[in-house]
Every structure is written in C-alpha cells, then in structure tokens.
Amino acid sequence: RVTRGVARRVASREDLGNGTDERLKGLIDVLSAEDWNRNSWREKPVLQQPDYPCEQDVRKVHDQLCDLPPLVFAGECRNLSEKLAKCSRGEAFWLQGGDCAESFTEFSANHIRDTYRILLQMSVVMMFGGGIPVVKVGRMAGQFAKPRTAPTETIDGVEYKSYRGDIINDSALNHEARIPDPNRLVRAYHQCASTLNLIRGFSSGGYARLDRVDQWNLDFMSKSDEGRLYMDLAARVDEAITFMEACGVGSESSVMSTTDFYVSHEALLLEYESALTREDSTTGLWYDCSAHLVWVGERTRQLDHAHMEFLRGVGNPLGIKISQKADPAELIELIQTLNPTNNPGRLAVIVRMGADNLRERLPLLLRAVRDAGQKVTWVCDPMHGNTEVMNGYKTRRYENIRAEVEAFFDVHEQEGTIPGGIHLEMTGKDVTECTGGGSSVSGEDLGDRYDTYCDPRLNAEQSLELSFYIAQRLRQ
Ligand code: PEP
Ligand code: MN
C-alpha cells in the first residue's frame, strides 16, 4: 500500500524519529494509517456529491487534475499549523473570511483585491486594537462547492436540480444549466491558480505594507462611522510606525512590508480534493494541495462517511463545523478521528449555532473537550446559525451575528477557555445582503445590491464594525 511505504520512509528519517521535530512526529502517527490513501474515501458512503451524467468524463477530468501542479505547498500548510496552535493558546487570533461561494462571474482582480483588503483592514483593527497577532485566512481560491438541503429546488412552480456551486453546475434557471459538468473542475482550478497568484503578489509585492494602512480605504467608507473610526486608527498606526522607524525598525523590514495570507475552503467535492492531494517530497506525507486549510462541513461530518475518511489522512491543518446538533460525546470522537495525536495546530472547531444555542450548548462542549484533554482551536462562525428569509431574500441580521460573537466571548470567559478565532462570510464590496449594523441596510434595501451566489455576506462596513467589536473583546 502507498501509505505503508510512506510510514516506513518517514519513520526512517532520523530527524523525525528522535523527537527533534515534534510537529512532524505528531503528524506521522496520524498519517501512517495503513488503511488510508487519497482514494480510500471512495469505499465509504458519501453525501452531497453531484450526479454526473457520464462516469468516463469524470475520470478523464480527475486524471487531468492529477497532472496539474499543486496550488499550495506542504511547508506553507505546516506554517499555518504552527499559527493555528498559537491561536489555540491565545497567542494569536484567527481571522477567516470571504464569500460563501466563489463564482465564475464574480471573478475579477477588483473582487479579489476588495476581499483581501477588507481582511487586511480587519486584521489591523484587531491587531492594533486587540494587541494580538492576527492570522489571515481567506475563504478564497477554492470555496466553490456548496452543500444543499435538497437535491432539487422548486422555483415559480418548476422543479430544477439544486445549484451546487460553479465548480459543479450553473445557477441559471434552466434544466440544461443545472446538469453537473465535470469540466467545471478544471475551470475552477485555473481560477484558483490566478486568484492565488494575485494574493501572493499582494502579500509580498508591497500592497500589504503596513505604512500604506491609510491607503487601504474603500471609497464609500469615508462617509460611514466605521470608515472614520478606521481612518482614525490608521493614523495611530502611522504614528506608531514613525516611532518605530525613529527607533531603528525600518519600514523596509519584512514584518512591515509583507504579510502572510492563507487560503481555505470546505473540502466538499472530493473528486477535486483527492486529485489535488499530493505526496510531500520532504516528509513523504500527503497534503491536500488545493488549499492551506480545508474543513469538513456540518452536513458531511458523519464519522463513518467519506469526508471524514479523506480528511483524517491529509497533513493540512483542518476545520470542522459544529452546530447545536453535535453532542459532546460525538464531538470528542470527531476530534479523536481527525487529530488522534492531539497536535495543537491540527484542528479548528468552528462553532455555528446562534447566540442562544451557543450559550446553552458551548459550555458543555468546552468542558467535554477540556476533560478529554483534547487540544483544539475554538472558532466562532456567527453566520450559519443566523440565516433567515426576509422579503423573499435569504439574509442575516448584523445584530444577531454580533450577539453570537458576544456569546462566544462570554462563554469562553466564563469557562476559562480560549476564544481562538472568527469565521465570516463577508466581502469588501458595498453589498446589501445582511441587514443592520451602522450601515443600516434595511429589509427593503436587500434587493439593491444582493449579489451573493449562496449565503448573504457582511458588507465592508459591517465587517469592519464587527472587527472593532472583536478588538475590544480581545483587549479585555
Ligand atoms: C459554509 O460555510 O458555507 C457552510 C455550508 O457551512 P456549514 O457547513 O456550517 O453549514
Ligand atoms: Mn455559507
């Protein structure tokens, strides 16, 4: 078996075997499982996969993807793991955000820049206001496939196959468009490659220089309270930079002129994920090279199913989404399966249940995980437990989102545990998809700029507003 070979090779590496690299030693045990390989998920029950009309076409595309270069490198994934471990201990804070679903049409340099920029701005607010390093992780360059409640949807009395994301089918309302087409995987791959290319350019090519913090403003924000608050804070960051330069820390130093930015998505479409899973030449371990971090969604995390099988074998840091339906014993088992060696940089538990459920359920989960001695990073997704329909639009109220974040911090404070990060559906654009917040999008405004391909996102102002709140909680 492939993995047996890997285990032998890795175990024979002296530096890994004698405890000099704890990080990798932990991984070896997880990944040397004899019964895992990048296709072993195919033997398990699998949910939420498209019903492609022609198996042969799928195999052709799979083989084609297997020959294409990886999008990320194993070493980068390990760096992110180290940062995730810091978040689990409260030494850094995790900021993960982006579209609910990326799309082929909403793809442009400006769209990528706007999401990147708002994440940078939020991270500066949280770093400067909260006094803690922020780990920036986009829901970008791969966040295409969507789990759906039902295989079909009825619109104006006509039943269509559900739209599952641009990597699978087209959202247009005709039967032809809704037929899953495997060639979309290749198109998505190339879009991810260009997206990542631009992100890498922004991160190292000068765009993210801290002394440009006051130039990252989005035009429409200068009129809003959040925009003004941000510009205020940017002026203070500027002063701090001038001070640091006077002390001899030049703005040319790499801390000031470049930034680390990672990408992540839900590992839902296993045909895509497994094709991009590659053996790392330095360690012999297998990494899902479609993203630095991948997560398993609330709807596909059954212990004996394909998604858990696939994820347990890859070396990437992982996420797992948890709703109020998860009971403590189940969570312990899920964590044990994905992180049997208790590596603190391995797993983010992303809680999404609404403020009220969270106040009731999260303490039980926190206690169970603590009593089991499991090390994880607790992340709050205040989006997916707060979706509702208003005037015919799927939306979320800023107030409910903020209430869930507040509950998340409160419960951790009460239990003496660490709030490690936040996971948001958001965009740098001035959309009207979520109501409320300082920008005061009302139920009537929802139709104005409702651009999302799936769930409603916070707009730039709402995202900034939330980051000011989080900064305040981090400082306490
Ligand atoms: C999502 O993150 O878009 C999603 C589908 O989340 P969940 O698995 O938590 O429902
Ligand atoms: Mn979503």
GROMACS .gro file of C-alpha atoms and ligand atoms in nm:
model
  487
    1ARG     CA    1   0.000   0.000   0.000
    2VAL     CA    2   0.109   0.351  -0.074
    3THR     CA    3   0.069   0.473   0.281
    4ARG     CA    4   0.260   0.185   0.435
    5GLY     CA    5   0.558   0.289   0.222
    6VAL     CA    6   0.516   0.646   0.335
    7ALA     CA    7   0.510   0.548   0.700
    8ARG     CA    8   0.828   0.345   0.663
    9ARG     CA    9   1.007   0.618   0.477
   10VAL     CA   10   0.908   0.886   0.723
   11ALA     CA   11   0.984   0.674   1.028
   12SER     CA   12   1.328   0.606   0.893
   13ARG     CA   13   1.414   0.975   0.878
   14GLU     CA   14   1.637   1.025   1.175
   15ASP     CA   15   1.539   1.385   1.245
   16LEU     CA   16   1.173   1.287   1.263
   17GLY     CA   17   1.222   0.969   1.462
   18ASN     CA   18   1.427   1.107   1.750
   19GLY     CA   19   1.194   1.383   1.858
   20THR     CA   20   1.370   1.685   1.712
   21ASP     CA   21   1.060   1.788   1.522
   22GLU     CA   22   0.756   1.737   1.743
   23ARG     CA   23   0.527   1.892   1.488
   24LEU     CA   24   0.603   1.633   1.226
   25LYS     CA   25   0.624   1.344   1.469
   26GLY     CA   26   0.263   1.407   1.564
   27LEU     CA   27   0.160   1.402   1.205
   28ILE     CA   28   0.339   1.082   1.121
   29ASP     CA   29   0.118   0.878   1.350
   30VAL     CA   30  -0.195   1.030   1.205
   31LEU     CA   31  -0.087   0.985   0.851
   32SER     CA   32   0.079   0.649   0.867
   33ALA     CA   33  -0.262   0.483   0.895
   34GLU     CA   34  -0.218   0.174   0.680
   35ASP     CA   35  -0.569   0.179   0.550
   36TRP     CA   36  -0.567   0.536   0.416
   37ASN     CA   37  -0.483   0.663   0.072
   38ARG     CA   38  -0.611   0.962  -0.123
   39ASN     CA   39  -0.885   0.749  -0.275
   40SER     CA   40  -0.987   0.541   0.028
   41TRP     CA   41  -1.289   0.771   0.075
   42ARG     CA   42  -1.441   0.605  -0.232
   43GLU     CA   43  -1.517   0.294  -0.024
   44LYS     CA   44  -1.736   0.490   0.220
   45PRO     CA   45  -2.087   0.632   0.198
   46VAL     CA   46  -2.064   0.984   0.059
   47LEU     CA   47  -2.310   1.274   0.078
   48GLN     CA   48  -2.352   1.595  -0.122
   49GLN     CA   49  -2.168   1.484  -0.438
   50PRO     CA   50  -2.300   1.570  -0.786
   51ASP     CA   51  -2.464   1.303  -1.002
   52TYR     CA   52  -2.250   1.344  -1.312
   53PRO     CA   53  -2.419   1.205  -1.623
   54CYS     CA   54  -2.102   1.034  -1.753
   55GLU     CA   55  -1.855   0.849  -1.528
   56GLN     CA   56  -1.593   0.837  -1.800
   57ASP     CA   57  -1.582   1.216  -1.830
   58VAL     CA   58  -1.531   1.243  -1.454
   59ARG     CA   59  -1.237   1.004  -1.466
   60LYS     CA   60  -1.082   1.198  -1.752
   61VAL     CA   61  -1.106   1.525  -1.562
   62HIS     CA   62  -0.976   1.362  -1.244
   63ASP     CA   63  -0.668   1.235  -1.431
   64GLN     CA   64  -0.617   1.576  -1.589
   65LEU     CA   65  -0.628   1.744  -1.245
   66CYS     CA   66  -0.387   1.487  -1.103
   67ASP     CA   67  -0.132   1.607  -1.360
   68LEU     CA   68  -0.172   1.977  -1.282
   69PRO     CA   69   0.065   2.147  -1.035
   70PRO     CA   70  -0.034   2.177  -0.666
   71LEU     CA   71  -0.178   2.516  -0.568
   72VAL     CA   72  -0.007   2.532  -0.229
   73PHE     CA   73   0.297   2.369  -0.074
   74ALA     CA   74   0.316   2.138   0.224
   75GLY     CA   75   0.563   2.365   0.403
   76GLU     CA   76   0.311   2.650   0.387
   77CYS     CA   77   0.046   2.424   0.539
   78ARG     CA   78   0.281   2.340   0.824
   79ASN     CA   79   0.348   2.709   0.885
   80LEU     CA   80  -0.026   2.764   0.910
   81SER     CA   81  -0.050   2.472   1.156
   82GLU     CA   82   0.200   2.647   1.382
   83LYS     CA   83  -0.011   2.959   1.372
   84LEU     CA   84  -0.326   2.765   1.445
   85ALA     CA   85  -0.153   2.620   1.751
   86LYS     CA   86  -0.078   2.974   1.868
   87CYS     CA   87  -0.447   3.060   1.830
   88SER     CA   88  -0.540   2.760   2.045
   89ARG     CA   89  -0.326   2.908   2.326
   90GLY     CA   90  -0.448   3.266   2.289
   91GLU     CA   91  -0.113   3.385   2.149
   92ALA     CA   92  -0.275   3.488   1.818
   93PHE     CA   93  -0.627   3.526   1.677
   94TRP     CA   94  -0.766   3.350   1.370
   95LEU     CA   95  -0.949   3.561   1.111
   96GLN     CA   96  -1.107   3.353   0.836
   97GLY     CA   97  -1.342   3.508   0.583
   98GLY     CA   98  -1.464   3.552   0.230
   99ASP     CA   99  -1.752   3.461   0.002
  100CYS     CA  100  -1.998   3.187   0.090
  101ALA     CA  101  -1.944   3.072  -0.268
  102GLU     CA  102  -1.691   3.196  -0.518
  103SER     CA  103  -1.825   3.210  -0.872
  104PHE     CA  104  -1.702   3.225  -1.229
  105THR     CA  105  -1.880   3.556  -1.298
  106GLU     CA  106  -1.786   3.745  -0.980
  107PHE     CA  107  -1.421   3.675  -1.060
  108SER     CA  108  -1.202   3.979  -1.121
  109ALA     CA  109  -0.887   4.143  -0.988
  110ASN     CA  110  -1.102   4.403  -0.812
  111HIS     CA  111  -1.314   4.141  -0.641
  112ILE     CA  112  -1.005   3.960  -0.511
  113ARG     CA  113  -0.844   4.288  -0.406
  114ASP     CA  114  -1.155   4.406  -0.221
  115THR     CA  115  -1.184   4.086  -0.017
  116TYR     CA  116  -0.811   4.082   0.050
  117ARG     CA  117  -0.814   4.448   0.153
  118ILE     CA  118  -1.105   4.425   0.394
  119LEU     CA  119  -0.942   4.123   0.560
  120LEU     CA  120  -0.620   4.326   0.596
  121GLN     CA  121  -0.811   4.618   0.741
  122MET     CA  122  -0.993   4.398   0.989
  123SER     CA  123  -0.666   4.236   1.090
  124VAL     CA  124  -0.507   4.577   1.154
  125VAL     CA  125  -0.805   4.681   1.368
  126MET     CA  126  -0.782   4.358   1.564
  127MET     CA  127  -0.402   4.364   1.596
  128PHE     CA  128  -0.376   4.728   1.694
  129GLY     CA  129  -0.696   4.743   1.897
  130GLY     CA  130  -0.668   4.395   2.046
  131GLY     CA  131  -0.291   4.384   2.087
  132ILE     CA  132  -0.255   4.036   1.943
  133PRO     CA  133  -0.119   3.892   1.614
  134VAL     CA  134  -0.389   3.802   1.362
  135VAL     CA  135  -0.369   3.501   1.131
  136LYS     CA  136  -0.535   3.589   0.800
  137VAL     CA  137  -0.710   3.308   0.615
  138GLY     CA  138  -0.932   3.375   0.312
  139ARG     CA  139  -1.234   3.169   0.217
  140MET     CA  140  -1.082   3.214  -0.128
  141ALA     CA  141  -0.919   3.032  -0.420
  142GLY     CA  142  -1.129   2.716  -0.384
  143GLN     CA  143  -1.453   2.797  -0.199
  144PHE     CA  144  -1.682   2.680  -0.479
  145ALA     CA  145  -1.882   2.368  -0.392
  146LYS     CA  146  -2.191   2.407  -0.173
  147PRO     CA  147  -2.382   2.152   0.033
  148ARG     CA  148  -2.757   2.176  -0.032
  149THR     CA  149  -3.058   2.094   0.181
  150ALA     CA  150  -3.232   1.908  -0.103
  151PRO     CA  151  -3.126   1.767  -0.443
  152THR     CA  152  -3.387   1.977  -0.620
  153GLU     CA  153  -3.548   2.317  -0.571
  154THR     CA  154  -3.881   2.447  -0.699
  155ILE     CA  155  -3.886   2.799  -0.838
  156ASP     CA  156  -4.208   2.952  -0.976
  157GLY     CA  157  -4.362   2.608  -0.983
  158VAL     CA  158  -4.077   2.449  -1.181
  159GLU     CA  159  -3.852   2.187  -1.022
  160TYR     CA  160  -3.479   2.220  -1.101
  161LYS     CA  161  -3.175   2.030  -0.982
  162SER     CA  162  -3.023   2.235  -0.697
  163TYR     CA  163  -2.739   2.472  -0.779
  164ARG     CA  164  -2.428   2.326  -0.609
  165GLY     CA  165  -2.171   2.594  -0.685
  166ASP     CA  166  -1.997   2.698  -1.007
  167ILE     CA  167  -1.746   2.413  -0.980
  168ILE     CA  168  -2.041   2.176  -1.032
  169ASN     CA  169  -2.325   2.339  -1.228
  170ASP     CA  170  -2.467   2.673  -1.341
  171SER     CA  171  -2.713   2.869  -1.128
  172ALA     CA  172  -2.923   2.976  -1.432
  173LEU     CA  173  -3.285   2.869  -1.423
  174ASN     CA  174  -3.290   2.610  -1.695
  175HIS     CA  175  -3.263   2.235  -1.676
  176GLU     CA  176  -2.960   2.212  -1.905
  177ALA     CA  177  -2.759   2.460  -1.695
  178ARG     CA  178  -2.823   2.262  -1.379
  179ILE     CA  179  -2.671   1.938  -1.512
  180PRO     CA  180  -2.336   1.881  -1.333
  181ASP     CA  181  -2.042   1.919  -1.572
  182PRO     CA  182  -1.703   1.777  -1.464
  183ASN     CA  183  -1.515   2.016  -1.695
  184ARG     CA  184  -1.604   2.289  -1.445
  185LEU     CA  185  -1.345   2.140  -1.206
  186VAL     CA  186  -1.067   2.233  -1.445
  187ARG     CA  187  -1.202   2.584  -1.496
  188ALA     CA  188  -1.230   2.628  -1.118
  189TYR     CA  189  -0.873   2.503  -1.071
  190HIS     CA  190  -0.741   2.767  -1.314
  191GLN     CA  191  -0.944   3.040  -1.145
  192CYS     CA  192  -0.798   2.933  -0.809
  193ALA     CA  193  -0.447   2.946  -0.954
  194SER     CA  194  -0.497   3.304  -1.079
  195THR     CA  195  -0.661   3.410  -0.754
  196LEU     CA  196  -0.374   3.271  -0.551
  197ASN     CA  197  -0.123   3.430  -0.783
  198LEU     CA  198  -0.271   3.773  -0.721
  199ILE     CA  199  -0.297   3.713  -0.346
  200ARG     CA  200   0.067   3.611  -0.333
  201GLY     CA  201   0.153   3.928  -0.526
  202PHE     CA  202  -0.045   4.148  -0.289
  203SER     CA  203   0.114   3.983   0.014
  204SER     CA  204   0.476   4.015  -0.089
  205GLY     CA  205   0.479   4.283  -0.359
  206GLY     CA  206   0.420   4.591  -0.145
  207TYR     CA  207   0.039   4.616  -0.136
  208ALA     CA  208   0.023   4.493   0.224
  209ARG     CA  209   0.293   4.732   0.353
  210LEU     CA  210   0.183   4.848   0.696
  211ASP     CA  211   0.279   5.207   0.616
  212ARG     CA  212   0.008   5.201   0.348
  213VAL     CA  213  -0.257   5.128   0.608
  214ASP     CA  214  -0.433   5.461   0.542
  215GLN     CA  215  -0.444   5.395   0.168
  216TRP     CA  216  -0.641   5.072   0.203
  217ASN     CA  217  -0.963   5.265   0.248
  218LEU     CA  218  -1.257   5.176   0.031
  219ASP     CA  219  -1.410   5.489  -0.129
  220PHE     CA  220  -1.763   5.450   0.003
  221MET     CA  221  -1.635   5.408   0.357
  222SER     CA  222  -1.515   5.761   0.415
  223LYS     CA  223  -1.878   5.860   0.473
  224SER     CA  224  -1.952   5.598   0.739
  225ASP     CA  225  -1.874   5.590   1.111
  226GLU     CA  226  -1.674   5.270   1.069
  227GLY     CA  227  -1.478   5.426   0.786
  228ARG     CA  228  -1.393   5.725   1.004
  229LEU     CA  229  -1.304   5.505   1.300
  230TYR     CA  230  -1.080   5.304   1.070
  231MET     CA  231  -0.905   5.615   0.936
  232ASP     CA  232  -0.852   5.731   1.294
  233LEU     CA  233  -0.693   5.402   1.383
  234ALA     CA  234  -0.485   5.408   1.064
  235ALA     CA  235  -0.348   5.748   1.170
  236ARG     CA  236  -0.245   5.598   1.504
  237VAL     CA  237  -0.080   5.302   1.330
  238ASP     CA  238   0.104   5.554   1.117
  239GLU     CA  239   0.230   5.733   1.428
  240ALA     CA  240   0.344   5.403   1.574
  241ILE     CA  241   0.532   5.326   1.252
  242THR     CA  242   0.704   5.664   1.257
  243PHE     CA  243   0.803   5.595   1.616
  244MET     CA  244   0.937   5.251   1.526
  245GLU     CA  245   1.137   5.399   1.239
  246ALA     CA  246   1.284   5.652   1.480
  247CYS     CA  247   1.383   5.356   1.698
  248GLY     CA  248   1.558   5.194   1.404
  249VAL     CA  249   1.299   4.937   1.295
  250GLY     CA  250   1.280   5.035   0.927
  251SER     CA  251   0.960   5.006   0.725
  252GLU     CA  252   1.168   4.802   0.480
  253SER     CA  253   1.184   4.519   0.733
  254SER     CA  254   0.983   4.218   0.622
  255VAL     CA  255   0.741   4.237   0.916
  256MET     CA  256   0.637   4.580   0.796
  257SER     CA  257   0.637   4.526   0.422
  258THR     CA  258   0.495   4.178   0.363
  259THR     CA  259   0.225   3.968   0.524
  260ASP     CA  260   0.126   3.604   0.549
  261PHE     CA  261  -0.207   3.525   0.393
  262TYR     CA  262  -0.351   3.176   0.365
  263VAL     CA  263  -0.643   3.028   0.174
  264SER     CA  264  -0.907   2.778   0.279
  265HIS     CA  265  -1.234   2.621   0.170
  266GLU     CA  266  -1.479   2.345   0.256
  267ALA     CA  267  -1.344   2.014   0.127
  268LEU     CA  268  -1.680   1.911  -0.016
  269LEU     CA  269  -1.620   1.797  -0.372
  270LEU     CA  270  -1.393   1.502  -0.306
  271GLU     CA  271  -1.319   1.441  -0.675
  272TYR     CA  272  -1.140   1.779  -0.675
  273GLU     CA  273  -0.974   1.747  -0.333
  274SER     CA  274  -0.836   1.398  -0.389
  275ALA     CA  275  -0.697   1.488  -0.734
  276LEU     CA  276  -0.501   1.774  -0.578
  277THR     CA  277  -0.374   1.563  -0.288
  278ARG     CA  278  -0.002   1.512  -0.331
  279GLU     CA  279   0.288   1.348  -0.156
  280ASP     CA  280   0.524   1.599   0.004
  281SER     CA  281   0.876   1.528  -0.113
  282THR     CA  282   1.042   1.646   0.209
  283THR     CA  283   0.838   1.438   0.453
  284GLY     CA  284   0.660   1.173   0.249
  285LEU     CA  285   0.328   1.286   0.397
  286TRP     CA  286   0.018   1.356   0.188
  287TYR     CA  287  -0.128   1.707   0.168
  288ASP     CA  288  -0.444   1.835   0.006
  289CYS     CA  289  -0.266   2.095  -0.206
  290SER     CA  290  -0.587   2.271  -0.311
  291ALA     CA  291  -0.565   2.498  -0.002
  292HIS     CA  292  -0.363   2.555   0.314
  293LEU     CA  293  -0.657   2.462   0.535
  294VAL     CA  294  -0.966   2.264   0.442
  295TRP     CA  295  -1.267   2.200   0.658
  296VAL     CA  296  -1.549   1.949   0.679
  297GLY     CA  297  -1.898   2.099   0.686
  298GLU     CA  298  -2.179   2.041   0.931
  299ARG     CA  299  -2.363   1.826   0.676
  300THR     CA  300  -2.083   1.587   0.579
  301ARG     CA  301  -1.903   1.514   0.906
  302GLN     CA  302  -2.053   1.169   0.978
  303LEU     CA  303  -1.783   0.959   1.145
  304ASP     CA  304  -1.806   0.660   0.910
  305HIS     CA  305  -1.850   0.860   0.589
  306ALA     CA  306  -1.624   0.963   0.303
  307HIS     CA  307  -1.539   1.320   0.403
  308MET     CA  308  -1.405   1.226   0.745
  309GLU     CA  309  -1.216   0.937   0.584
  310PHE     CA  310  -1.049   1.168   0.334
  311LEU     CA  311  -0.957   1.442   0.580
  312ARG     CA  312  -0.811   1.220   0.851
  313GLY     CA  313  -0.528   1.124   0.614
  314VAL     CA  314  -0.406   1.462   0.489
  315GLY     CA  315  -0.140   1.665   0.666
  316ASN     CA  316  -0.308   2.006   0.634
  317PRO     CA  317  -0.449   2.190   0.932
  318LEU     CA  318  -0.823   2.115   0.932
  319GLY     CA  319  -1.151   2.267   1.039
  320ILE     CA  320  -1.474   2.102   1.146
  321LYS     CA  321  -1.809   2.284   1.157
  322ILE     CA  322  -2.031   2.213   1.457
  323SER     CA  323  -2.396   2.311   1.509
  324GLN     CA  324  -2.619   2.275   1.813
  325LYS     CA  325  -2.693   1.920   1.694
  326ALA     CA  326  -2.350   1.793   1.799
  327ASP     CA  327  -2.342   1.631   2.140
  328PRO     CA  328  -2.026   1.633   2.350
  329ALA     CA  329  -1.950   1.261   2.310
  330GLU     CA  330  -1.983   1.286   1.933
  331LEU     CA  331  -1.751   1.587   1.919
  332ILE     CA  332  -1.487   1.404   2.122
  333GLU     CA  333  -1.495   1.120   1.871
  334LEU     CA  334  -1.477   1.352   1.572
  335ILE     CA  335  -1.175   1.529   1.721
  336GLN     CA  336  -1.012   1.196   1.805
  337THR     CA  337  -1.058   1.079   1.445
  338LEU     CA  338  -0.908   1.391   1.287
  339ASN     CA  339  -0.641   1.452   1.548
  340PRO     CA  340  -0.552   1.126   1.726
  341THR     CA  341  -0.210   1.255   1.835
  342ASN     CA  342  -0.353   1.572   1.986
  343ASN     CA  343  -0.142   1.811   1.780
  344PRO     CA  344  -0.247   2.163   1.888
  345GLY     CA  345  -0.205   2.301   1.533
  346ARG     CA  346  -0.417   2.037   1.366
  347LEU     CA  347  -0.780   2.128   1.421
  348ALA     CA  348  -1.011   2.429   1.438
  349VAL     CA  349  -1.355   2.355   1.579
  350ILE     CA  350  -1.582   2.607   1.409
  351VAL     CA  351  -1.896   2.656   1.614
  352ARG     CA  352  -2.210   2.784   1.435
  353MET     CA  353  -2.536   2.765   1.628
  354GLY     CA  354  -2.684   3.109   1.702
  355ALA     CA  355  -2.633   3.305   2.025
  356ASP     CA  356  -2.900   3.132   2.234
  357ASN     CA  357  -2.799   2.778   2.144
  358LEU     CA  358  -2.437   2.874   2.190
  359ARG     CA  359  -2.487   2.999   2.545
  360GLU     CA  360  -2.657   2.671   2.629
  361ARG     CA  361  -2.452   2.417   2.429
  362LEU     CA  362  -2.099   2.555   2.402
  363PRO     CA  363  -2.018   2.523   2.775
  364LEU     CA  364  -2.097   2.150   2.757
  365LEU     CA  365  -1.876   2.104   2.451
  366LEU     CA  366  -1.591   2.308   2.602
  367ARG     CA  367  -1.599   2.108   2.924
  368ALA     CA  368  -1.609   1.773   2.744
  369VAL     CA  369  -1.313   1.864   2.523
  370ARG     CA  370  -1.119   2.001   2.818
  371ASP     CA  371  -1.190   1.691   3.028
  372ALA     CA  372  -1.077   1.470   2.741
  373GLY     CA  373  -0.752   1.670   2.728
  374GLN     CA  374  -0.801   1.749   2.360
  375LYS     CA  375  -0.623   2.049   2.212
  376VAL     CA  376  -0.820   2.240   1.952
  377THR     CA  377  -0.870   2.599   1.842
  378TRP     CA  378  -1.223   2.724   1.906
  379VAL     CA  379  -1.353   2.941   1.623
  380CYS     CA  380  -1.685   3.125   1.604
  381ASP     CA  381  -1.887   3.120   1.280
  382PRO     CA  382  -2.170   3.362   1.364
  383MET     CA  383  -2.319   3.336   1.014
  384HIS     CA  384  -2.469   2.991   0.961
  385GLY     CA  385  -2.683   2.979   1.274
  386ASN     CA  386  -2.844   3.313   1.188
  387THR     CA  387  -2.988   3.273   0.840
  388GLU     CA  388  -3.349   3.377   0.779
  389VAL     CA  389  -3.575   3.479   0.493
  390MET     CA  390  -3.691   3.842   0.475
  391ASN     CA  391  -3.892   3.989   0.185
  392GLY     CA  392  -3.805   3.684  -0.020
  393TYR     CA  393  -3.427   3.718   0.041
  394LYS     CA  394  -3.205   3.484   0.240
  395THR     CA  395  -3.048   3.723   0.488
  396ARG     CA  396  -2.886   3.765   0.832
  397ARG     CA  397  -2.921   4.046   1.083
  398TYR     CA  398  -2.599   4.214   1.194
  399GLU     CA  399  -2.739   4.229   1.549
  400ASN     CA  400  -2.779   3.851   1.563
  401ILE     CA  401  -2.431   3.796   1.422
  402ARG     CA  402  -2.281   4.030   1.676
  403ALA     CA  403  -2.486   3.866   1.955
  404GLU     CA  404  -2.337   3.528   1.867
  405VAL     CA  405  -1.983   3.669   1.873
  406GLU     CA  406  -2.060   3.828   2.209
  407ALA     CA  407  -2.194   3.497   2.342
  408PHE     CA  408  -1.884   3.318   2.214
  409PHE     CA  409  -1.651   3.552   2.406
  410ASP     CA  410  -1.874   3.546   2.716
  411VAL     CA  411  -1.888   3.167   2.732
  412HIS     CA  412  -1.511   3.131   2.693
  413GLU     CA  413  -1.458   3.388   2.964
  414GLN     CA  414  -1.698   3.203   3.191
  415GLU     CA  415  -1.534   2.862   3.125
  416GLY     CA  416  -1.174   2.986   3.135
  417THR     CA  417  -1.111   2.864   2.779
  418ILE     CA  418  -0.963   3.042   2.477
  419PRO     CA  419  -1.167   3.212   2.203
  420GLY     CA  420  -0.931   3.138   1.914
  421GLY     CA  421  -1.086   3.299   1.610
  422ILE     CA  422  -1.369   3.408   1.389
  423HIS     CA  423  -1.507   3.266   1.061
  424LEU     CA  424  -1.713   3.501   0.844
  425GLU     CA  425  -1.899   3.521   0.518
  426MET     CA  426  -1.809   3.870   0.406
  427THR     CA  427  -1.700   4.079   0.113
  428GLY     CA  428  -1.509   4.403   0.061
  429LYS     CA  429  -1.793   4.536  -0.150
  430ASP     CA  430  -2.085   4.755  -0.057
  431VAL     CA  431  -2.348   4.482  -0.093
  432THR     CA  432  -2.691   4.475   0.073
  433GLU     CA  433  -2.719   4.112   0.179
  434CYS     CA  434  -2.721   4.129   0.562
  435THR     CA  435  -2.936   4.387   0.742
  436GLY     CA  436  -2.843   4.623   1.026
  437GLY     CA  437  -2.521   4.749   1.174
  438GLY     CA  438  -2.406   5.108   1.135
  439SER     CA  439  -2.463   5.094   0.760
  440SER     CA  440  -2.834   5.037   0.836
  441VAL     CA  441  -2.925   4.812   0.546
  442SER     CA  442  -3.298   4.751   0.598
  443GLY     CA  443  -3.520   4.468   0.483
  444GLU     CA  444  -3.640   4.694   0.200
  445ASP     CA  445  -3.283   4.758   0.080
  446LEU     CA  446  -3.197   4.391   0.033
  447GLY     CA  447  -3.279   4.395  -0.339
  448ASP     CA  448  -3.044   4.688  -0.414
  449ARG     CA  449  -2.712   4.505  -0.434
  450TYR     CA  450  -2.785   4.144  -0.350
  451ASP     CA  451  -2.500   3.976  -0.541
  452THR     CA  452  -2.419   3.660  -0.349
  453TYR     CA  453  -2.423   3.320  -0.518
  454CYS     CA  454  -2.528   3.146  -0.200
  455ASP     CA  455  -2.547   3.282   0.157
  456PRO     CA  456  -2.566   3.654   0.248
  457ARG     CA  457  -2.233   3.822   0.333
  458LEU     CA  458  -2.144   4.107   0.562
  459ASN     CA  459  -2.050   4.411   0.354
  460ALA     CA  460  -1.727   4.604   0.411
  461GLU     CA  461  -1.872   4.839   0.673
  462GLN     CA  462  -2.046   4.564   0.867
  463SER     CA  463  -1.724   4.358   0.861
  464LEU     CA  464  -1.519   4.649   0.992
  465GLU     CA  465  -1.774   4.725   1.259
  466LEU     CA  466  -1.756   4.366   1.379
  467SER     CA  467  -1.375   4.379   1.383
  468PHE     CA  468  -1.384   4.683   1.613
  469TYR     CA  469  -1.609   4.489   1.848
  470ILE     CA  470  -1.379   4.185   1.840
  471ALA     CA  471  -1.074   4.408   1.904
  472GLN     CA  472  -1.245   4.540   2.213
  473ARG     CA  473  -1.318   4.187   2.338
  474LEU     CA  474  -0.960   4.077   2.268
  475ARG     CA  475  -0.823   4.363   2.472
  476GLN     CA  476  -1.034   4.284   2.780
  477PEP     C1  477  -2.050   2.728   0.469
  477PEP     O1  478  -1.952   2.754   0.540
  477PEP     O2  479  -2.081   2.795   0.370
  477PEP     C2  480  -2.138   2.615   0.510
  477PEP     C3  481  -2.212   2.550   0.425
  477PEP     O3  482  -2.132   2.595   0.643
  477PEP     P1  483  -2.193   2.478   0.736
  477PEP     O4  484  -2.123   2.352   0.697
  477PEP     O5  485  -2.155   2.527   0.871
  477PEP     O6  486  -2.340   2.476   0.713
  478MN      MN  487  -2.248   2.964   0.365
   0.00000   0.00000   0.00000
